[in-house]
GROMACS .gro file of C-alpha atoms in nm:
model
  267
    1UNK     CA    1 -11.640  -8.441  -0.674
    2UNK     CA    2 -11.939  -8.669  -0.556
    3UNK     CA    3 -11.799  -8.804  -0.214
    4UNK     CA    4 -11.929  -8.475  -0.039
    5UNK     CA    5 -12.285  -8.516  -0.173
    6UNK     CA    6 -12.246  -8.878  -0.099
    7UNK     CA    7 -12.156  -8.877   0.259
    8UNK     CA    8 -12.441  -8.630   0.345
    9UNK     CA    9 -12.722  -8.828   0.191
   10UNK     CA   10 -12.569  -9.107   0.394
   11UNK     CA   11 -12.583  -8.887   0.718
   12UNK     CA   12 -12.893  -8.792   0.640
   13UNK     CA   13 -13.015  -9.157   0.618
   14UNK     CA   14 -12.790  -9.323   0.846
   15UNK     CA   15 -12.811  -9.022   1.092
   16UNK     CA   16 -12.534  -8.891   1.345
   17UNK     CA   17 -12.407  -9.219   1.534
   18UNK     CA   18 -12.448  -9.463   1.250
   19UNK     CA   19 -12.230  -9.257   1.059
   20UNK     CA   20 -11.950  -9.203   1.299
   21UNK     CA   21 -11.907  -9.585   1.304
   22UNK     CA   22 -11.934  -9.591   0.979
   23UNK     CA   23 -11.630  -9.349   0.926
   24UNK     CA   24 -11.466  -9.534   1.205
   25UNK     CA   25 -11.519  -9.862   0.992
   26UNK     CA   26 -11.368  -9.700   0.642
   27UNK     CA   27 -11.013  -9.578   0.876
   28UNK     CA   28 -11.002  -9.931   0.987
   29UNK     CA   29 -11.024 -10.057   0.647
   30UNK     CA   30 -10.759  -9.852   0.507
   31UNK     CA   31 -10.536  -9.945   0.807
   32UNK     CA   32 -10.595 -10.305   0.730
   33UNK     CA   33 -10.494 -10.214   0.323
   34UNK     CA   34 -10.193 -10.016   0.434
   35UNK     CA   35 -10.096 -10.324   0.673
   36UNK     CA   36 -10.068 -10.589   0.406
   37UNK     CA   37  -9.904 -10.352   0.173
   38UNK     CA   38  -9.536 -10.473   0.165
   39UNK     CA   39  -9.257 -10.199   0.113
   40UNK     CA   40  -8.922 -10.304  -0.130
   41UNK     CA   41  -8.672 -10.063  -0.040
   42UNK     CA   42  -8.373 -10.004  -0.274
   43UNK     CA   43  -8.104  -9.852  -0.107
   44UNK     CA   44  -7.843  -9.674  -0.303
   45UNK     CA   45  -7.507  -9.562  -0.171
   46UNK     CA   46  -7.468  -9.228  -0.130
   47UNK     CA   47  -7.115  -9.099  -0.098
   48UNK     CA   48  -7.122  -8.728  -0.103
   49UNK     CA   49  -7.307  -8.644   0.206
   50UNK     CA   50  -7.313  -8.792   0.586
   51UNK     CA   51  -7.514  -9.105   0.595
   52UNK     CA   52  -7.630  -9.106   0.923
   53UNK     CA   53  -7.863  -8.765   0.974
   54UNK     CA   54  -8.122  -8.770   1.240
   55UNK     CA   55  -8.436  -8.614   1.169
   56UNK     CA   56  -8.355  -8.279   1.360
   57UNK     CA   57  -8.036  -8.240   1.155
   58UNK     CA   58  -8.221  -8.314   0.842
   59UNK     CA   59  -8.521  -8.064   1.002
   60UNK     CA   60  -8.232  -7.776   1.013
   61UNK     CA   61  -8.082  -7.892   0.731
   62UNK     CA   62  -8.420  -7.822   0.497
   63UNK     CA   63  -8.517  -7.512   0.712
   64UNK     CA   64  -8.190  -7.333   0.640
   65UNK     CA   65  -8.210  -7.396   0.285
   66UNK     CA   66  -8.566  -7.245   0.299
   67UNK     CA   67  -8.409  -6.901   0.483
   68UNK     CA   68  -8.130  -6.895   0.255
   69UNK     CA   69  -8.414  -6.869  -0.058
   70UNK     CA   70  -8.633  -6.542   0.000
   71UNK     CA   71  -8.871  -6.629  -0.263
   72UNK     CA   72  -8.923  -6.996  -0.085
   73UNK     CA   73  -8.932  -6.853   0.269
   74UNK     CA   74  -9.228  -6.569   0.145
   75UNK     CA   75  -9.400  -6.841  -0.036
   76UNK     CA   76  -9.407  -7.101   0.327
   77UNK     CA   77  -9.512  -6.754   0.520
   78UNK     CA   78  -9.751  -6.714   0.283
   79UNK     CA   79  -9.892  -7.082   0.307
   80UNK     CA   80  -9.877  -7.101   0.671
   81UNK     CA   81 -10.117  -6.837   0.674
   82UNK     CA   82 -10.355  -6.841   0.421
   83UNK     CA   83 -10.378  -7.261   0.661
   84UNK     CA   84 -10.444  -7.034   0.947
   85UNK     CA   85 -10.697  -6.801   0.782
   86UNK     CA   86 -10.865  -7.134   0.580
   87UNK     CA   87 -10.967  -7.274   0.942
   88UNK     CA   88 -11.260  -7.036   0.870
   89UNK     CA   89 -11.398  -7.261   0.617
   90UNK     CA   90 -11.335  -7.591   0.798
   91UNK     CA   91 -11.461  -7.498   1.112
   92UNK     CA   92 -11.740  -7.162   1.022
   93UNK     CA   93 -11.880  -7.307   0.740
   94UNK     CA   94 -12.081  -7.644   0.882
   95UNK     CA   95 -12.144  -7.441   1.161
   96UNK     CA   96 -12.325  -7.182   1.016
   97UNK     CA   97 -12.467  -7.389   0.683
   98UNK     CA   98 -12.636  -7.672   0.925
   99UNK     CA   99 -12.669  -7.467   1.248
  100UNK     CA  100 -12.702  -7.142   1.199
  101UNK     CA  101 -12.879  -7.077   0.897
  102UNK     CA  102 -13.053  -7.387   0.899
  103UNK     CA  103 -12.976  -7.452   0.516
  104UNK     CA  104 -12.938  -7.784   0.554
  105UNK     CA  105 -12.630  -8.065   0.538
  106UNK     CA  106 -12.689  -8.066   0.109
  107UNK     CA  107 -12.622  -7.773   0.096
  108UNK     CA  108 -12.271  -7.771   0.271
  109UNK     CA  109 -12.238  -8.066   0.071
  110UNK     CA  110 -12.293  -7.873  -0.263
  111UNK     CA  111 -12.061  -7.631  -0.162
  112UNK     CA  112 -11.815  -7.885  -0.083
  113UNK     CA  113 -11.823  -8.030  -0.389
  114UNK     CA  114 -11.826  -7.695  -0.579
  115UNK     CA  115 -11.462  -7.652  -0.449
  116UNK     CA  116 -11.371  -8.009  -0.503
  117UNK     CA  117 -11.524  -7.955  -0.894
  118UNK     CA  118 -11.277  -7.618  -0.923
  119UNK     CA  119 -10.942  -7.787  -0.764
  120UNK     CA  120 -11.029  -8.072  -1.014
  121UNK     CA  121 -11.049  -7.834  -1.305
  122UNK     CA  122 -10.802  -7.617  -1.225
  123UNK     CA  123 -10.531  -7.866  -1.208
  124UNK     CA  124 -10.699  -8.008  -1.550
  125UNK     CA  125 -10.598  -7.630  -1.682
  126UNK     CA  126 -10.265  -7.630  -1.526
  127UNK     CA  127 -10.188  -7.952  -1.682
  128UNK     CA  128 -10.271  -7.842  -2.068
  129UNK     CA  129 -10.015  -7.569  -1.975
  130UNK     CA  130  -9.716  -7.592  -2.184
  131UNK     CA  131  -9.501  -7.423  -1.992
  132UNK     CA  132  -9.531  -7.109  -1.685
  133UNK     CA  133  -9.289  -6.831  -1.738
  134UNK     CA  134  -9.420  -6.559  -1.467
  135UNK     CA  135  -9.494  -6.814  -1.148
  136UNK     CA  136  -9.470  -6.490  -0.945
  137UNK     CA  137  -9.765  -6.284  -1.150
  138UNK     CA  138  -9.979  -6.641  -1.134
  139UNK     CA  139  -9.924  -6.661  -0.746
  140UNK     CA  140 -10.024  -6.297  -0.676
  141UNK     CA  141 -10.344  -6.326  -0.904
  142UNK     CA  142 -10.432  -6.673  -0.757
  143UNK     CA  143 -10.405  -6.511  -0.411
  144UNK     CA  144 -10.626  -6.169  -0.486
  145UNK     CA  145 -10.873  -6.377  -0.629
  146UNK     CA  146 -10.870  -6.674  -0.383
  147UNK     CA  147 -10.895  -6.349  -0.104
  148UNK     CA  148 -11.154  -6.178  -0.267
  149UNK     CA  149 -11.373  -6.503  -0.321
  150UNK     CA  150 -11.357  -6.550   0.041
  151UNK     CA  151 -11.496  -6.232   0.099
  152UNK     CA  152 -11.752  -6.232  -0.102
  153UNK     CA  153 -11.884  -6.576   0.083
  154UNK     CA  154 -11.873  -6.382   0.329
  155UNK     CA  155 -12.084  -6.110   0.235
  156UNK     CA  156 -12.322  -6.370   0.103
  157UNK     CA  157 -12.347  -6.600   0.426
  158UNK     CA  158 -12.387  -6.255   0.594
  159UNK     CA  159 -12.735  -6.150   0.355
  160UNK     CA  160 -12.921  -6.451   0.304
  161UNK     CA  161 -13.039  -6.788   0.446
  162UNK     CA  162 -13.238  -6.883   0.134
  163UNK     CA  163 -13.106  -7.236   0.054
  164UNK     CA  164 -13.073  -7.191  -0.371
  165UNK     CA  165 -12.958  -6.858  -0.300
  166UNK     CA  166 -12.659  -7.055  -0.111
  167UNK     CA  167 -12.642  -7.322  -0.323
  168UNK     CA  168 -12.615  -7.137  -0.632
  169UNK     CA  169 -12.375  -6.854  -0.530
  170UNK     CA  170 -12.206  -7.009  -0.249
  171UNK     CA  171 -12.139  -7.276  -0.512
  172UNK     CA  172 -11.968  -7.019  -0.733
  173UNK     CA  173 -11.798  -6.917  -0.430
  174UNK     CA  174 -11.605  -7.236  -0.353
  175UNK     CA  175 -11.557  -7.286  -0.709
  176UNK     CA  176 -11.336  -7.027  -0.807
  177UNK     CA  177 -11.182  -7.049  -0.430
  178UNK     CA  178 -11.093  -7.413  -0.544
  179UNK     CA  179 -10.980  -7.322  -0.881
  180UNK     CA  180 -10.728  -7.041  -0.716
  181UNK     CA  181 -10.600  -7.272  -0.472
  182UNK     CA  182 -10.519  -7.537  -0.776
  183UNK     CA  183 -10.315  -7.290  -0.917
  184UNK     CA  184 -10.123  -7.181  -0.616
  185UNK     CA  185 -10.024  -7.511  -0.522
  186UNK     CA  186  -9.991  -7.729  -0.837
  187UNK     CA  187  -9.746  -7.514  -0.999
  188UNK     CA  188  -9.551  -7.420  -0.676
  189UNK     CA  189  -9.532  -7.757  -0.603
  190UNK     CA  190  -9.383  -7.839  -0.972
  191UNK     CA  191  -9.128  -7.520  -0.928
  192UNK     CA  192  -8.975  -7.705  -0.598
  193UNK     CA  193  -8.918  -8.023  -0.800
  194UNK     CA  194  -8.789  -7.867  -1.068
  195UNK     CA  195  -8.523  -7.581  -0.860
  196UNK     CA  196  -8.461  -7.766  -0.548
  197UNK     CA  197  -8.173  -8.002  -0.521
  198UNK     CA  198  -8.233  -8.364  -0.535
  199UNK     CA  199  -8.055  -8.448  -0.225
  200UNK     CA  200  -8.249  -8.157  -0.027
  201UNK     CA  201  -8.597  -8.230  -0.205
  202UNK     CA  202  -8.685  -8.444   0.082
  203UNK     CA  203  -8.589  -8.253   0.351
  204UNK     CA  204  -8.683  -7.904   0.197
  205UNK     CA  205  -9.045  -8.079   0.160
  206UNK     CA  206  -9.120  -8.236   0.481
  207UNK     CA  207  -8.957  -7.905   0.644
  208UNK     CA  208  -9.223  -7.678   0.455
  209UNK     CA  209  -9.499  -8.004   0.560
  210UNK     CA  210  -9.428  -7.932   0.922
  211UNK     CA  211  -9.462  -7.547   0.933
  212UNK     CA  212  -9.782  -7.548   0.712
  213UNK     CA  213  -9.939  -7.803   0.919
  214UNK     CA  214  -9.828  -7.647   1.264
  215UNK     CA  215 -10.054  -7.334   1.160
  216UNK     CA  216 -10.381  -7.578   1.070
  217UNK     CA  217 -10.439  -7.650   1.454
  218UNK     CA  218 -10.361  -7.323   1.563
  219UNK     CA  219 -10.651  -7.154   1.303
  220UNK     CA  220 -10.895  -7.433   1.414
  221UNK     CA  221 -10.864  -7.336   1.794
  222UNK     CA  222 -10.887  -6.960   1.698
  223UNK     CA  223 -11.203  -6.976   1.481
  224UNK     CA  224 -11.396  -7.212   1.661
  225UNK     CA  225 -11.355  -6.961   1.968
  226UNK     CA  226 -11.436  -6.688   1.742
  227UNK     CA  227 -11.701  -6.855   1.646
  228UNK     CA  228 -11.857  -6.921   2.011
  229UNK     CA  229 -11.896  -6.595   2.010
  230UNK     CA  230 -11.990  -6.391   1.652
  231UNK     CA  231 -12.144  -6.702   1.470
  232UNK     CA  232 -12.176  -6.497   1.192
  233UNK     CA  233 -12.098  -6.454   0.822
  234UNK     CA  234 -11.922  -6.165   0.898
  235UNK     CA  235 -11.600  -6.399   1.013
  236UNK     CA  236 -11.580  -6.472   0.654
  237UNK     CA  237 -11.591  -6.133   0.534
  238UNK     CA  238 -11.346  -6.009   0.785
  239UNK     CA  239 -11.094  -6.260   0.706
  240UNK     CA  240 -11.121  -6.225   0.336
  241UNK     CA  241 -11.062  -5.838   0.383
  242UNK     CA  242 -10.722  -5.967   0.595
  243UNK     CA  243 -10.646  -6.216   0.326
  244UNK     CA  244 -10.678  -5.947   0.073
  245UNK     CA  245 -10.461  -5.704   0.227
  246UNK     CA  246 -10.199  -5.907   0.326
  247UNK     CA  247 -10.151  -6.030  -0.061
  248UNK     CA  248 -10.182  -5.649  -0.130
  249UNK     CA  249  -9.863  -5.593   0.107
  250UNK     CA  250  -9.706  -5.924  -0.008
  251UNK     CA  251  -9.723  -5.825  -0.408
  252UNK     CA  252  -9.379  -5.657  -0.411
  253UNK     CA  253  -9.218  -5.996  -0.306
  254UNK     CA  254  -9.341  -6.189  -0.604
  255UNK     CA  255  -9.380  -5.940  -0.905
  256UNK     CA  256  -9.074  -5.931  -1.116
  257UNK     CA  257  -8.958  -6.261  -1.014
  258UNK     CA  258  -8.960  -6.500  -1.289
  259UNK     CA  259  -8.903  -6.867  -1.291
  260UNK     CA  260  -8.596  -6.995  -1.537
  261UNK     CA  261  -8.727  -7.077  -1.912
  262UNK     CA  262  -8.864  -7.400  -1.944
  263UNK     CA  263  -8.869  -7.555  -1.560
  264UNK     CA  264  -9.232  -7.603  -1.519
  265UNK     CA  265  -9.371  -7.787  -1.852
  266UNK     CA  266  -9.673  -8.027  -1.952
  267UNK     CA  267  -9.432  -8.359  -1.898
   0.00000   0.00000   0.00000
């Protein structure tokens, strides 16, 4: 919750070079941790499947389990883009806090935080939850709201520069943004443990890793040419109104689909 506020009073005292090698000094520490970690592997014999699968057979192997499950598939469609969409923040949002509007790096820091607070408490929520019956109806509202919060960033990057004004509502912002994003991944996440095979868990997971990732890049390169050209909060607002529509058109997948009684619980 504090490491955002933390690393920009350190850029602001440290300034721009200082704290590049200072980043480049924390990487190398936690590749000298992650070096002198040593790894006991158990392995267990595993009769009922092929032993031997290279990684592109166990790539196809997750990805047509994935297309087999429509509510899995919509759900990886649906995360692949709302990665591609959420490029906007990571790339539009220093760039017009610090540079455009001239509010400051605290304040992106704030607003960092803000969304680090509400992915900390939602996930603190989600955990005092016994049990989720309707994962469907929690997805869809998750979505509306985490589209309409996005759009109303927008509107307020796009109507003032004053730095409270930010702070204080652009806080709100990112908080509930982080608190629907907690409760779109946390209990999806739980569902996949729970429903998907054992001896596909793996596979199924690195498979869905690999096409949510592949759309991160893609978004980045998008936005920050967008952004060369409208640097305004208007980018946000646009792409909230997208985000909203598409979860408009993608409710019918999800309502009415229940998970079974019991799978996702407070263990």
């Amino acid at each position: 919750m504090f490491s955002n506020v933390a690393a920009a009073s350190l850029f602001v005292i440290l300034g721009f070079n200082a704290f590049i090698w200072f980043q480049l000094g924390a990487h190398l520490i936690a590749l000298l941790l992650l070096l002198s970690m040593k790894f006991h592997e158990e392995l267990v014999a595993n009769h009922s499947e092929s032993p031997q699968l290279g990684q592109l057979a166990q790539f196809k192997q997750g990805l047509t389990y994935l297309l087999s499950h429509p509510f899995l598939k919509s759900i990886i469609f649906i995360a692949c883009f709302i990665n591609f969409i959420f490029a906007v923040l990571t790339i539009g949002l220093p760039f017009l806090i610090v540079h455009h509007l001239h509010a400051g790096a605290m304040t992106l820091a704030i607003l960092n935080a803000c969304w680090a607070v509400g992915m900390l408490v939602g996930n603190l929520l989600i955990s005092m939850m016994r049990e989720i019956k309707h994962l469907a109806s929690m997805l869809t509202i998750s979505f509306l709201t985490l589209s309409v919060s996005l759009t109303g960033l927008g509107v307020l990057l796009s109507l003032s520069s004053d730095r409270l004004t930010l702070q204080l509502l652009g806080g709100t912002c990112q908080l509930i943004i982080g608190l629907a994003l907690a409760f779109i991944n946390t209990p999806f996440s739980v569902y996949q443990q729970k429903t998907i095979p054992s001896r596909l868990l793996g596979r199924v997971s690195s498979t869905q890793l690999a096409l949510n990732t592949a759309s991160v890049p893609l978004g980045s390169l998008v936005y920050s040419f967008i952004f060369q050209i409208f640097p305004s909060g208007s980018v946000f607002t646009i792409s909230g109104v997208v985000l909203t529509i598409f979860a408009i058109l993608t409710i019918p997948t999800f309502m009415g689909i229940k998970m079974p009684s019991g799978v996702v619980s407070d263990n």
